[in-house]
Short mmCIF file of C-alpha atoms in Angstrom, two decimals:
data_model
loop_
_atom_site.label_atom_id
_atom_site.label_comp_id
_atom_site.label_asym_id
_atom_site.label_seq_id
_atom_site.Cartn_x
_atom_site.Cartn_y
_atom_site.Cartn_z
CA UNK A 1 -12.07 -32.37 18.14
CA UNK A 2 -15.03 -30.00 17.53
CA UNK A 3 -15.41 -26.69 19.35
CA UNK A 4 -18.25 -28.09 21.51
CA UNK A 5 -16.06 -31.01 22.69
CA UNK A 6 -13.18 -28.60 23.34
CA UNK A 7 -15.39 -26.35 25.49
CA UNK A 8 -16.75 -29.31 27.45
CA UNK A 9 -13.27 -30.64 28.12
CA UNK A 10 -12.16 -27.20 29.35
CA UNK A 11 -15.20 -26.92 31.61
CA UNK A 12 -14.70 -30.34 33.18
CA UNK A 13 -10.99 -29.74 33.76
CA UNK A 14 -11.75 -26.43 35.46
CA UNK A 15 -14.19 -28.13 37.85
CA UNK A 16 -11.76 -30.86 38.79
CA UNK A 17 -8.97 -28.41 39.58
CA UNK A 18 -11.13 -25.95 41.51
CA UNK A 19 -10.84 -25.67 45.29
CA UNK A 20 -13.92 -23.48 45.67
CA UNK A 21 -15.82 -24.12 48.88
CA UNK A 22 -19.23 -23.60 47.27
CA UNK A 23 -19.96 -27.23 46.50
CA UNK A 24 -23.69 -26.88 47.20
CA UNK A 25 -24.34 -24.10 44.71
CA UNK A 26 -26.33 -25.42 41.71
CA UNK A 27 -24.71 -24.73 38.35
CA UNK A 28 -27.68 -25.79 36.23
CA UNK A 29 -31.03 -24.17 35.51
CA UNK A 30 -32.15 -21.01 33.79
CA UNK A 31 -29.70 -18.09 34.20
CA UNK A 32 -30.35 -14.50 33.15
CA UNK A 33 -27.37 -12.12 33.14
CA UNK A 34 -28.40 -8.47 32.99
CA UNK A 35 -25.71 -5.90 32.13
CA UNK A 36 -26.87 -2.44 33.19
CA UNK A 37 -24.98 0.31 31.40
CA UNK A 38 -24.74 -2.01 28.40
CA UNK A 39 -23.93 0.77 25.93
CA UNK A 40 -20.97 2.09 27.95
CA UNK A 41 -17.22 1.51 27.64
CA UNK A 42 -16.85 -0.81 30.65
CA UNK A 43 -19.56 -3.13 29.35
CA UNK A 44 -18.26 -3.42 25.80
CA UNK A 45 -14.55 -3.60 26.72
CA UNK A 46 -14.69 -5.79 29.83
CA UNK A 47 -18.08 -7.24 30.79
CA UNK A 48 -19.31 -8.61 27.46
CA UNK A 49 -15.86 -9.97 26.42
CA UNK A 50 -15.61 -11.74 29.81
CA UNK A 51 -19.02 -13.30 29.26
CA UNK A 52 -17.95 -14.36 25.75
CA UNK A 53 -14.82 -16.07 27.11
CA UNK A 54 -16.95 -17.96 29.64
CA UNK A 55 -19.32 -18.94 26.83
CA UNK A 56 -16.45 -20.26 24.70
CA UNK A 57 -15.25 -22.42 27.60
CA UNK A 58 -18.70 -23.94 28.17
CA UNK A 59 -19.59 -22.10 31.38
CA UNK A 60 -22.59 -20.31 29.84
CA UNK A 61 -24.54 -23.05 28.02
CA UNK A 62 -26.87 -21.50 25.42
CA UNK A 63 -29.75 -23.75 26.49
CA UNK A 64 -29.62 -22.25 30.01
CA UNK A 65 -28.36 -18.69 29.64
CA UNK A 66 -29.72 -15.47 28.20
CA UNK A 67 -28.02 -12.07 28.41
CA UNK A 68 -29.86 -8.77 28.63
CA UNK A 69 -28.37 -5.34 28.03
CA UNK A 70 -30.06 -2.36 29.67
CA UNK A 71 -29.23 1.33 29.22
CA UNK A 72 -30.81 4.69 28.44
CA UNK A 73 -29.52 4.73 24.85
CA UNK A 74 -32.29 3.96 22.36
CA UNK A 75 -30.80 1.30 20.09
CA UNK A 76 -31.92 -2.06 18.72
CA UNK A 77 -30.68 -5.54 19.64
CA UNK A 78 -28.58 -5.65 16.47
CA UNK A 79 -27.08 -2.21 17.08
CA UNK A 80 -25.88 -3.31 20.53
CA UNK A 81 -24.51 -6.55 19.07
CA UNK A 82 -22.60 -4.62 16.41
CA UNK A 83 -21.09 -2.33 19.05
CA UNK A 84 -19.86 -5.34 21.01
CA UNK A 85 -18.73 -7.59 18.15
CA UNK A 86 -15.33 -5.95 17.62
CA UNK A 87 -14.34 -6.66 21.25
CA UNK A 88 -15.18 -10.37 21.14
CA UNK A 89 -11.73 -11.75 20.40
CA UNK A 90 -10.95 -15.09 22.00
CA UNK A 91 -8.14 -17.62 21.93
CA UNK A 92 -10.37 -19.92 23.97
CA UNK A 93 -12.39 -20.96 20.92
CA UNK A 94 -11.66 -23.29 18.03
CA UNK A 95 -13.86 -21.12 15.76
CA UNK A 96 -14.04 -17.63 17.32
CA UNK A 97 -16.03 -15.91 14.55
CA UNK A 98 -18.74 -18.57 14.58
CA UNK A 99 -18.86 -18.61 18.38
CA UNK A 100 -19.10 -14.81 18.48
CA UNK A 101 -22.13 -14.88 16.21
CA UNK A 102 -23.81 -17.54 18.35
CA UNK A 103 -22.97 -15.65 21.54
CA UNK A 104 -24.40 -12.38 20.22
CA UNK A 105 -27.70 -14.10 19.52
CA UNK A 106 -28.04 -14.67 23.26
CA UNK A 107 -28.13 -10.90 23.86
CA UNK A 108 -31.33 -8.86 23.96
CA UNK A 109 -31.43 -5.12 24.57
CA UNK A 110 -33.94 -3.17 26.66
CA UNK A 111 -33.88 0.63 26.81
CA UNK A 112 -35.05 2.56 29.85
CA UNK A 113 -34.25 5.07 32.56
CA UNK A 114 -32.28 4.14 35.68
CA UNK A 115 -34.82 5.66 38.06
CA UNK A 116 -38.24 5.01 36.48
CA UNK A 117 -40.50 1.99 36.78
CA UNK A 118 -41.43 1.56 33.11
CA UNK A 119 -38.01 0.42 31.91
CA UNK A 120 -37.50 -2.08 34.71
CA UNK A 121 -41.03 -3.45 34.34
CA UNK A 122 -40.27 -4.07 30.66
CA UNK A 123 -36.91 -5.63 31.60
CA UNK A 124 -38.63 -7.98 34.07
CA UNK A 125 -41.16 -8.92 31.40
CA UNK A 126 -38.39 -9.84 28.95
CA UNK A 127 -36.51 -11.85 31.58
CA UNK A 128 -39.71 -13.71 32.49
CA UNK A 129 -40.26 -14.55 28.79
CA UNK A 130 -36.84 -16.18 28.68
CA UNK A 131 -37.50 -18.12 31.89
CA UNK A 132 -40.87 -19.36 30.64
CA UNK A 133 -39.32 -20.40 27.32
CA UNK A 134 -36.98 -22.67 29.31
CA UNK A 135 -39.96 -24.27 31.08
CA UNK A 136 -38.64 -22.99 34.38
CA UNK A 137 -40.79 -22.85 37.47
CA UNK A 138 -41.33 -19.28 38.66
CA UNK A 139 -38.69 -18.31 41.23
CA UNK A 140 -36.38 -21.21 40.46
CA UNK A 141 -34.23 -19.26 38.00
CA UNK A 142 -31.08 -17.24 38.64
CA UNK A 143 -30.79 -13.52 37.95
CA UNK A 144 -27.40 -11.79 37.95
CA UNK A 145 -27.40 -7.99 37.62
CA UNK A 146 -24.05 -6.48 36.65
CA UNK A 147 -23.98 -2.72 37.32
CA UNK A 148 -21.48 -1.35 34.76
CA UNK A 149 -22.56 2.11 35.89
CA UNK A 150 -21.30 5.13 37.87
CA UNK A 151 -21.91 4.69 41.62
CA UNK A 152 -24.17 7.77 41.67
CA UNK A 153 -26.99 5.70 40.12
CA UNK A 154 -26.48 2.54 42.24
CA UNK A 155 -29.17 3.44 44.82
CA UNK A 156 -31.90 4.18 42.26
CA UNK A 157 -31.02 1.16 40.11
CA UNK A 158 -30.98 -1.15 43.13
CA UNK A 159 -34.39 0.17 44.23
CA UNK A 160 -35.79 -0.55 40.77
CA UNK A 161 -34.31 -4.06 40.72
CA UNK A 162 -35.64 -4.76 44.21
CA UNK A 163 -39.14 -3.53 43.37
CA UNK A 164 -39.60 -4.88 39.85
CA UNK A 165 -37.00 -7.50 38.85
CA UNK A 166 -36.52 -9.94 41.74
CA UNK A 167 -37.36 -13.63 41.63
CA UNK A 168 -40.96 -13.95 42.70
CA UNK A 169 -40.45 -16.80 45.14
CA UNK A 170 -37.67 -18.81 46.69
CA UNK A 171 -37.54 -22.16 44.96
CA UNK A 172 -33.77 -22.54 44.67
CA UNK A 173 -33.23 -19.51 42.45
CA UNK A 174 -31.46 -16.30 43.41
CA UNK A 175 -30.96 -12.63 42.60
CA UNK A 176 -27.43 -11.18 42.89
CA UNK A 177 -25.94 -7.79 42.06
CA UNK A 178 -22.36 -6.94 41.06
CA UNK A 179 -21.20 -3.39 41.76
CA UNK A 180 -18.02 -1.77 40.44
CA UNK A 181 -15.64 0.54 42.27
CA UNK A 182 -15.37 3.32 43.32
CA UNK A 183 -17.38 2.44 46.41
CA UNK A 184 -17.63 6.03 47.65
CA UNK A 185 -14.97 8.76 47.94
CA UNK A 186 -14.35 8.53 51.69
CA UNK A 187 -15.66 6.73 54.77
CA UNK A 188 -18.94 8.66 55.04
CA UNK A 189 -19.90 8.36 51.36
CA UNK A 190 -18.95 4.67 51.29
CA UNK A 191 -21.02 3.98 54.40
CA UNK A 192 -23.96 5.88 52.93
CA UNK A 193 -23.76 3.87 49.71
CA UNK A 194 -23.42 0.61 51.66
CA UNK A 195 -26.47 1.49 53.76
CA UNK A 196 -28.58 2.37 50.72
CA UNK A 197 -27.74 -0.92 48.99
CA UNK A 198 -27.84 -2.89 52.27
CA UNK A 199 -31.43 -1.82 52.90
CA UNK A 200 -32.44 -3.51 49.66
CA UNK A 201 -30.20 -6.61 49.49
CA UNK A 202 -28.60 -8.97 51.98
CA UNK A 203 -24.79 -9.11 52.09
CA UNK A 204 -24.67 -12.59 50.41
CA UNK A 205 -26.45 -11.03 47.40
CA UNK A 206 -23.94 -8.16 46.98
CA UNK A 207 -20.69 -8.67 45.05
CA UNK A 208 -18.38 -5.63 45.25
CA UNK A 209 -15.95 -6.35 42.46
CA UNK A 210 -12.27 -5.40 42.56
CA UNK A 211 -10.72 -6.87 39.42
CA UNK A 212 -7.28 -7.11 41.04
CA UNK A 213 -8.66 -9.96 43.17
CA UNK A 214 -9.30 -11.88 39.96
CA UNK A 215 -5.71 -11.71 38.71
CA UNK A 216 -3.95 -15.07 38.49
CA UNK A 217 -0.97 -14.22 40.68
CA UNK A 218 -3.05 -12.39 43.27
CA UNK A 219 -5.13 -15.55 43.58
CA UNK A 220 -1.89 -17.50 43.87
CA UNK A 221 -0.87 -15.62 47.03
CA UNK A 222 -2.77 -17.81 49.47
CA UNK A 223 -1.40 -20.97 47.86
CA UNK A 224 2.18 -19.68 47.91
CA UNK A 225 1.97 -18.61 51.53
CA UNK A 226 0.05 -21.47 53.09
CA UNK A 227 0.87 -24.50 50.90
CA UNK A 228 4.68 -24.16 50.98
CA UNK A 229 6.53 -25.09 54.16
CA UNK A 230 9.63 -22.95 53.65
CA UNK A 231 7.62 -19.70 53.71
CA UNK A 232 6.03 -20.38 57.09
CA UNK A 233 9.05 -19.57 59.32
CA UNK A 234 10.25 -16.71 57.07
CA UNK A 235 7.04 -14.70 56.67
CA UNK A 236 7.35 -12.36 59.65
CA UNK A 237 9.16 -9.36 61.15
CA UNK A 238 12.14 -11.48 62.20
CA UNK A 239 13.16 -12.07 58.57
CA UNK A 240 11.38 -9.51 56.41
CA UNK A 241 12.66 -5.93 56.39
CA UNK A 242 9.98 -4.31 54.20
CA UNK A 243 7.28 -5.05 51.63
CA UNK A 244 6.66 -2.98 48.50
CA UNK A 245 3.41 -3.18 46.54
CA UNK A 246 3.82 -1.19 43.34
CA UNK A 247 1.58 -0.12 40.46
CA UNK A 248 3.21 1.86 37.63
CA UNK A 249 1.78 3.09 34.33
CA UNK A 250 3.82 4.66 31.55
CA UNK A 251 0.94 6.80 30.28
CA UNK A 252 -1.11 9.64 31.76
CA UNK A 253 -4.85 10.11 32.15
CA UNK A 254 -5.34 9.91 28.34
CA UNK A 255 -8.50 12.01 28.05
CA UNK A 256 -9.92 10.85 31.40
CA UNK A 257 -8.46 13.83 33.26
CA UNK A 258 -11.79 15.28 34.36
CA UNK A 259 -12.98 11.97 35.80
CA UNK A 260 -9.60 11.14 37.34
CA UNK A 261 -9.34 14.57 38.97
CA UNK A 262 -12.37 13.79 41.14
CA UNK A 263 -10.59 10.80 42.66
CA UNK A 264 -6.80 10.85 42.30
CA UNK A 265 -4.35 7.95 42.44
CA UNK A 266 -5.00 7.00 46.08
CA UNK A 267 -8.74 6.53 45.60
CA UNK A 268 -8.28 5.04 42.13
CA UNK A 269 -5.55 2.47 42.88
CA UNK A 270 -4.08 2.42 46.39
CA UNK A 271 -7.16 2.37 48.64
CA UNK A 272 -8.63 -0.62 46.78
CA UNK A 273 -6.31 -2.62 44.49
CA UNK A 274 -3.05 -2.30 46.42
CA UNK A 275 -4.71 -2.52 49.83
CA UNK A 276 -6.43 -5.75 48.83
CA UNK A 277 -3.05 -7.19 47.81
CA UNK A 278 -1.60 -6.06 51.16
CA UNK A 279 -4.33 -8.01 52.97
CA UNK A 280 -3.39 -11.24 51.20
CA UNK A 281 0.32 -10.69 51.85
CA UNK A 282 -0.15 -9.90 55.55
CA UNK A 283 -3.17 -11.95 56.72
CA UNK A 284 -2.99 -14.96 59.01
CA UNK A 285 -3.91 -18.43 57.77
CA UNK A 286 -7.72 -18.76 57.61
CA UNK A 287 -9.51 -21.65 59.27
CA UNK A 288 -10.57 -22.89 55.82
CA UNK A 289 -10.99 -21.67 52.25
CA UNK A 290 -14.59 -20.67 52.90
CA UNK A 291 -15.08 -17.08 51.75
CA UNK A 292 -16.12 -15.79 55.17
CA UNK A 293 -13.06 -17.28 56.88
CA UNK A 294 -10.72 -15.64 54.34
CA UNK A 295 -12.48 -12.28 54.55
CA UNK A 296 -12.45 -12.41 58.36
CA UNK A 297 -8.65 -12.56 58.29
CA UNK A 298 -8.42 -9.70 55.78
CA UNK A 299 -10.54 -7.49 58.03
CA UNK A 300 -8.28 -8.27 61.01
CA UNK A 301 -5.28 -6.99 59.04
CA UNK A 302 -7.05 -3.77 58.04
CA UNK A 303 -8.10 -3.08 61.61
CA UNK A 304 -4.47 -3.47 62.73
CA UNK A 305 -3.16 -0.72 60.41
CA UNK A 306 -1.99 2.38 62.27
CA UNK A 307 -3.02 5.91 61.18
CA UNK A 308 -0.92 7.21 58.26
CA UNK A 309 1.59 9.91 59.19
CA UNK A 310 2.00 12.91 56.88
CA UNK A 311 5.77 12.41 56.82
CA UNK A 312 5.23 8.85 55.53
CA UNK A 313 3.35 9.94 52.40
CA UNK A 314 4.69 11.60 49.25
CA UNK A 315 2.34 12.95 46.59
CA UNK A 316 3.19 13.84 43.00
CA UNK A 317 1.55 15.24 39.88
CA UNK A 318 3.17 14.84 36.47
CA UNK A 319 3.98 17.97 34.50
CA UNK A 320 1.37 18.51 31.80
CA UNK A 321 -1.49 16.91 33.75
CA UNK A 322 -3.28 20.26 34.05
CA UNK A 323 -2.98 20.88 30.30
CA UNK A 324 -6.05 18.67 29.93
CA UNK A 325 -8.95 21.14 29.47
CA UNK A 326 -11.17 19.01 31.74
CA UNK A 327 -8.72 19.39 34.66
CA UNK A 328 -8.92 22.53 36.86
CA UNK A 329 -5.98 24.93 36.43
CA UNK A 330 -5.01 24.75 40.11
CA UNK A 331 -5.69 21.03 40.68
CA UNK A 332 -3.74 19.43 43.54
CA UNK A 333 -4.96 15.92 42.66
CA UNK A 334 -2.08 13.43 42.93
CA UNK A 335 -1.25 11.28 39.92
CA UNK A 336 1.46 9.60 42.03
CA UNK A 337 1.65 8.58 45.67
CA UNK A 338 3.92 6.61 47.95
CA UNK A 339 2.32 5.76 51.29
CA UNK A 340 3.79 3.71 54.13
CA UNK A 341 1.38 1.56 56.13
CA UNK A 342 2.37 -0.02 59.43
CA UNK A 343 0.57 -3.04 60.85
CA UNK A 344 0.40 -3.18 64.62
CA UNK A 345 0.41 -6.90 65.37
CA UNK A 346 2.78 -9.65 66.43
CA UNK A 347 3.76 -10.75 62.93
CA UNK A 348 4.38 -7.36 61.30
CA UNK A 349 5.32 -4.87 64.03
CA UNK A 350 8.12 -2.66 62.65
CA UNK A 351 7.83 -3.83 59.01
CA UNK A 352 6.86 -0.98 56.65
CA UNK A 353 4.45 -1.79 53.83
CA UNK A 354 5.33 0.67 51.05
CA UNK A 355 2.38 1.22 48.68
CA UNK A 356 3.33 3.06 45.52
CA UNK A 357 1.24 3.96 42.48
CA UNK A 358 1.68 6.44 39.68
CA UNK A 359 0.87 7.49 36.13
CA UNK A 360 3.19 8.76 33.37
CA UNK A 361 6.18 6.94 34.85
CA UNK A 362 9.16 5.26 33.16
CA UNK A 363 7.67 1.76 33.05
CA UNK A 364 4.45 -0.23 33.26
CA UNK A 365 4.24 -2.94 35.88
CA UNK A 366 2.49 -4.13 39.01
CA UNK A 367 4.40 -6.23 41.52
CA UNK A 368 4.84 -7.29 45.13
CA UNK A 369 8.43 -7.11 46.38
CA UNK A 370 9.19 -8.72 49.75
CA UNK A 371 12.69 -7.66 50.84
CA UNK A 372 14.42 -9.76 53.49
CA UNK A 373 16.86 -8.56 56.12
CA UNK A 374 20.58 -8.76 55.55
CA UNK A 375 22.52 -11.88 56.48
CA UNK A 376 24.31 -11.34 59.82
CA UNK A 377 28.08 -11.92 59.65
CA UNK A 378 28.67 -11.12 55.97
CA UNK A 379 31.74 -13.28 55.34
CA UNK A 380 31.47 -12.87 51.54
CA UNK A 381 31.35 -9.06 51.73
CA UNK A 382 28.37 -9.10 49.38
CA UNK A 383 25.82 -6.93 51.17
CA UNK A 384 26.35 -4.06 48.75
CA UNK A 385 25.10 -6.27 45.91
CA UNK A 386 21.61 -6.32 47.40
CA UNK A 387 19.29 -8.22 49.66
CA UNK A 388 17.30 -11.39 49.09
CA UNK A 389 13.91 -10.57 47.61
CA UNK A 390 10.80 -12.55 46.81
CA UNK A 391 9.03 -10.88 43.89
CA UNK A 392 5.58 -11.57 42.50
CA UNK A 393 5.10 -9.77 39.20
CA UNK A 394 1.38 -9.32 38.60
CA UNK A 395 1.60 -7.67 35.16
CA UNK A 396 2.88 -7.71 32.49
CA UNK A 397 4.86 -10.95 32.01
CA UNK A 398 3.45 -12.73 35.07
CA UNK A 399 6.22 -14.29 37.11
CA UNK A 400 7.37 -15.33 40.57
CA UNK A 401 11.08 -15.13 41.30
CA UNK A 402 13.42 -15.23 44.27
CA UNK A 403 16.41 -12.93 44.06
CA UNK A 404 19.43 -14.41 45.85
CA UNK A 405 23.21 -14.28 45.98
CA UNK A 406 25.20 -17.06 44.28
CA UNK A 407 28.84 -17.72 43.37
CA UNK A 408 29.97 -16.13 40.15
CA UNK A 409 30.99 -18.97 37.77
CA UNK A 410 34.76 -19.12 37.38
CA UNK A 411 37.96 -19.65 39.34
CA UNK A 412 37.46 -16.76 41.75
CA UNK A 413 35.31 -16.91 44.92
CA UNK A 414 33.17 -13.92 43.99
CA UNK A 415 29.40 -13.47 44.30
CA UNK A 416 26.65 -12.16 42.06
CA UNK A 417 22.90 -11.56 42.26
CA UNK A 418 20.74 -14.09 40.39
CA UNK A 419 17.25 -15.55 40.66
CA UNK A 420 15.16 -18.68 40.94
CA UNK A 421 12.50 -17.93 38.36
CA UNK A 422 8.98 -19.17 37.62
CA UNK A 423 7.90 -17.19 34.55
CA UNK A 424 4.40 -18.18 33.53
CA UNK A 425 4.85 -17.59 29.81
CA UNK A 426 7.77 -20.05 29.77
CA UNK A 427 6.56 -22.63 32.30
CA UNK A 428 2.90 -22.75 31.23
CA UNK A 429 3.24 -22.31 27.48
CA UNK A 430 -0.06 -23.93 26.50
CA UNK A 431 -2.13 -22.59 29.39
CA UNK A 432 -4.37 -19.59 28.87
CA UNK A 433 -4.50 -17.41 31.97
CA UNK A 434 -8.10 -16.23 32.48
CA UNK A 435 -8.90 -12.54 32.50
CA UNK A 436 -9.79 -11.20 35.94
CA UNK A 437 -13.35 -10.27 34.97
CA UNK A 438 -14.27 -13.68 33.57
CA UNK A 439 -13.01 -15.40 36.71
CA UNK A 440 -14.94 -13.04 38.99
CA UNK A 441 -18.18 -13.24 37.00
CA UNK A 442 -17.96 -17.03 37.19
CA UNK A 443 -17.53 -16.70 40.96
CA UNK A 444 -20.73 -14.66 41.20
CA UNK A 445 -22.65 -17.33 39.29
CA UNK A 446 -21.28 -19.98 41.64
CA UNK A 447 -21.99 -17.89 44.73
CA UNK A 448 -18.32 -17.68 45.79
CA UNK A 449 -17.67 -14.34 47.54
CA UNK A 450 -14.03 -15.09 48.44
CA UNK A 451 -12.66 -12.59 45.92
CA UNK A 452 -15.15 -9.81 46.62
CA UNK A 453 -15.09 -7.03 49.19
CA UNK A 454 -17.33 -7.42 52.25
CA UNK A 455 -19.01 -4.37 53.79
CA UNK A 456 -16.94 -4.33 57.00
CA UNK A 457 -13.80 -4.80 54.90
CA UNK A 458 -14.72 -1.78 52.78
CA UNK A 459 -15.36 0.29 55.91
CA UNK A 460 -12.01 -0.67 57.45
CA UNK A 461 -10.19 0.24 54.21
CA UNK A 462 -11.77 3.70 54.09
CA UNK A 463 -10.99 4.26 57.78
CA UNK A 464 -7.29 3.91 56.94
CA UNK A 465 -7.21 6.43 54.09
CA UNK A 466 -10.01 8.94 54.76
CA UNK A 467 -8.03 11.21 57.15
CA UNK A 468 -5.13 11.45 54.66
CA UNK A 469 -7.51 12.07 51.75
CA UNK A 470 -9.29 14.86 53.61
CA UNK A 471 -5.96 16.56 54.34
CA UNK A 472 -5.12 16.36 50.61
CA UNK A 473 -8.57 17.65 49.60
CA UNK A 474 -8.20 20.56 52.03
CA UNK A 475 -4.85 21.53 50.52
CA UNK A 476 -2.86 20.64 53.64
CA UNK A 477 -0.63 18.32 51.59
CA UNK A 478 0.69 19.33 48.18
CA UNK A 479 1.55 17.27 45.11
CA UNK A 480 5.17 17.58 43.97
CA UNK A 481 5.65 18.06 40.19
CA UNK A 482 7.55 15.29 38.36
CA UNK A 483 8.56 14.80 34.76
CA UNK A 484 6.60 12.29 32.63
CA UNK A 485 8.74 9.23 31.95
CA UNK A 486 10.60 9.51 35.26
CA UNK A 487 10.43 7.38 38.42
CA UNK A 488 8.21 10.01 40.04
CA UNK A 489 9.28 12.57 42.67
CA UNK A 490 12.77 11.99 44.07
CA UNK A 491 11.23 12.45 47.53
CA UNK A 492 9.38 9.14 47.07
CA UNK A 493 12.63 7.18 46.65
CA UNK A 494 14.04 9.01 49.66
CA UNK A 495 11.00 8.01 51.72
CA UNK A 496 11.37 4.34 50.69
CA UNK A 497 15.06 4.39 51.59
CA UNK A 498 14.30 6.01 54.94
CA UNK A 499 11.75 3.25 55.61
CA UNK A 500 14.47 0.64 55.01
CA UNK A 501 14.15 -0.37 51.36
CA UNK A 502 17.52 -1.03 49.73
CA UNK A 503 17.53 -0.73 45.95
CA UNK A 504 19.65 -3.23 44.06
CA UNK A 505 22.05 -1.60 41.60
CA UNK A 506 23.54 -3.52 38.70
CA UNK A 507 20.87 -6.24 38.66
CA UNK A 508 17.87 -6.28 36.31
CA UNK A 509 15.38 -9.12 36.10
CA UNK A 510 14.90 -10.14 32.46
CA UNK A 511 11.87 -12.32 31.60
CA UNK A 512 13.21 -15.56 30.10
CA UNK A 513 12.49 -16.21 26.44
CA UNK A 514 10.66 -19.29 25.24
#
């Protein structure tokens, strides 16, 4: 089978398995993808490789698609292509080197400022050339602008796009923009940014990307919860004692200290990635899989979260963080945080949601851990061994497993902790799990906003964390030092235990081998 046949087969199989609700969105016709900030790290490490993977799978046909890079750096088309080439590694292609060369020929570079007309007028001229070359009627083409840029330039870039680079008429085409986090630093700055962009584009044109929503097992959450009968009666405060959503890295800021110090771990990870996961764990069943119905339910959850209490938050900063010359000597910025959120509604009243994130810890993982209440009337005397848990491991070694108590094999009636395990690497050996960015970019082309953050959702998220963040910024809450390679501050484990989490001792989940 040739690489073209392989790509076509992959593309058709993806369509047949999809349950996207955007059946009326056309997938044919001239498409221009414009990557702003094309010479930066995000573009070369994430955006362009994601586009290449989509190209290899047949989702970006070369007879329809052209890709434009735009940045201030004065380089040629070939110089940009050479910068990108080393990152175009794909196991989705039968001949990756040949496909990379063909993909790079789709890329044209335009240099210009982010706040001046000349560059964007030239960009529009180049896009129009591509559209004319495809014999497309003016206004019938699709233009996707991916802002791989710092948020400080979003307003000026959006004004330039609006004034100089929009489709000239509405003949079935569209103009959409993708914006990266951080969406502000608190409620006021986020609202200001939303207003500035909202004055220029309608909400259906704006795609606020959070790559966690593109992860395979995050996308599996709705299916697990609402397509499996046995979860329905269990998923509530009557059976669940607590929920942990954890993000751990075993390395520090690695030269990004100056940038990280402006935000800290709560703004960087908890307020967006982990809170989005919480929404999917806690939301009610939507009316349908239409994006607006799903996002409506997520907003209801966020609006039900009670204000965070100071005594239910622990902050930490790893020793050595301030050795980075770009970090202020007296920085209080947390590199670790455990925060307990409480949802005031019928399903979750009294169940703590423990959100934990940290850098320079003893392991690297991201997971959701739903811990159930103890069995009443413990006739086997096995409570000390641990509680039932439902664990969704997001990364690495994607897996879903249920931790439960079983009889120890042998003549004695003794019990032991074990698991029912669905490890993706073992179960789906020949299936390639898509990268989050490629999935989300494909969603923007299809017009599916299900996995993107709506404006009212963003506002509700900032309303939860802004008061706590301001207290940290004002020095009212201090970061506790912890040793790199540890679990973080001991106070964080004490807080989790006080909230009701029971750690299992003597049991370690081991990913099964092939």
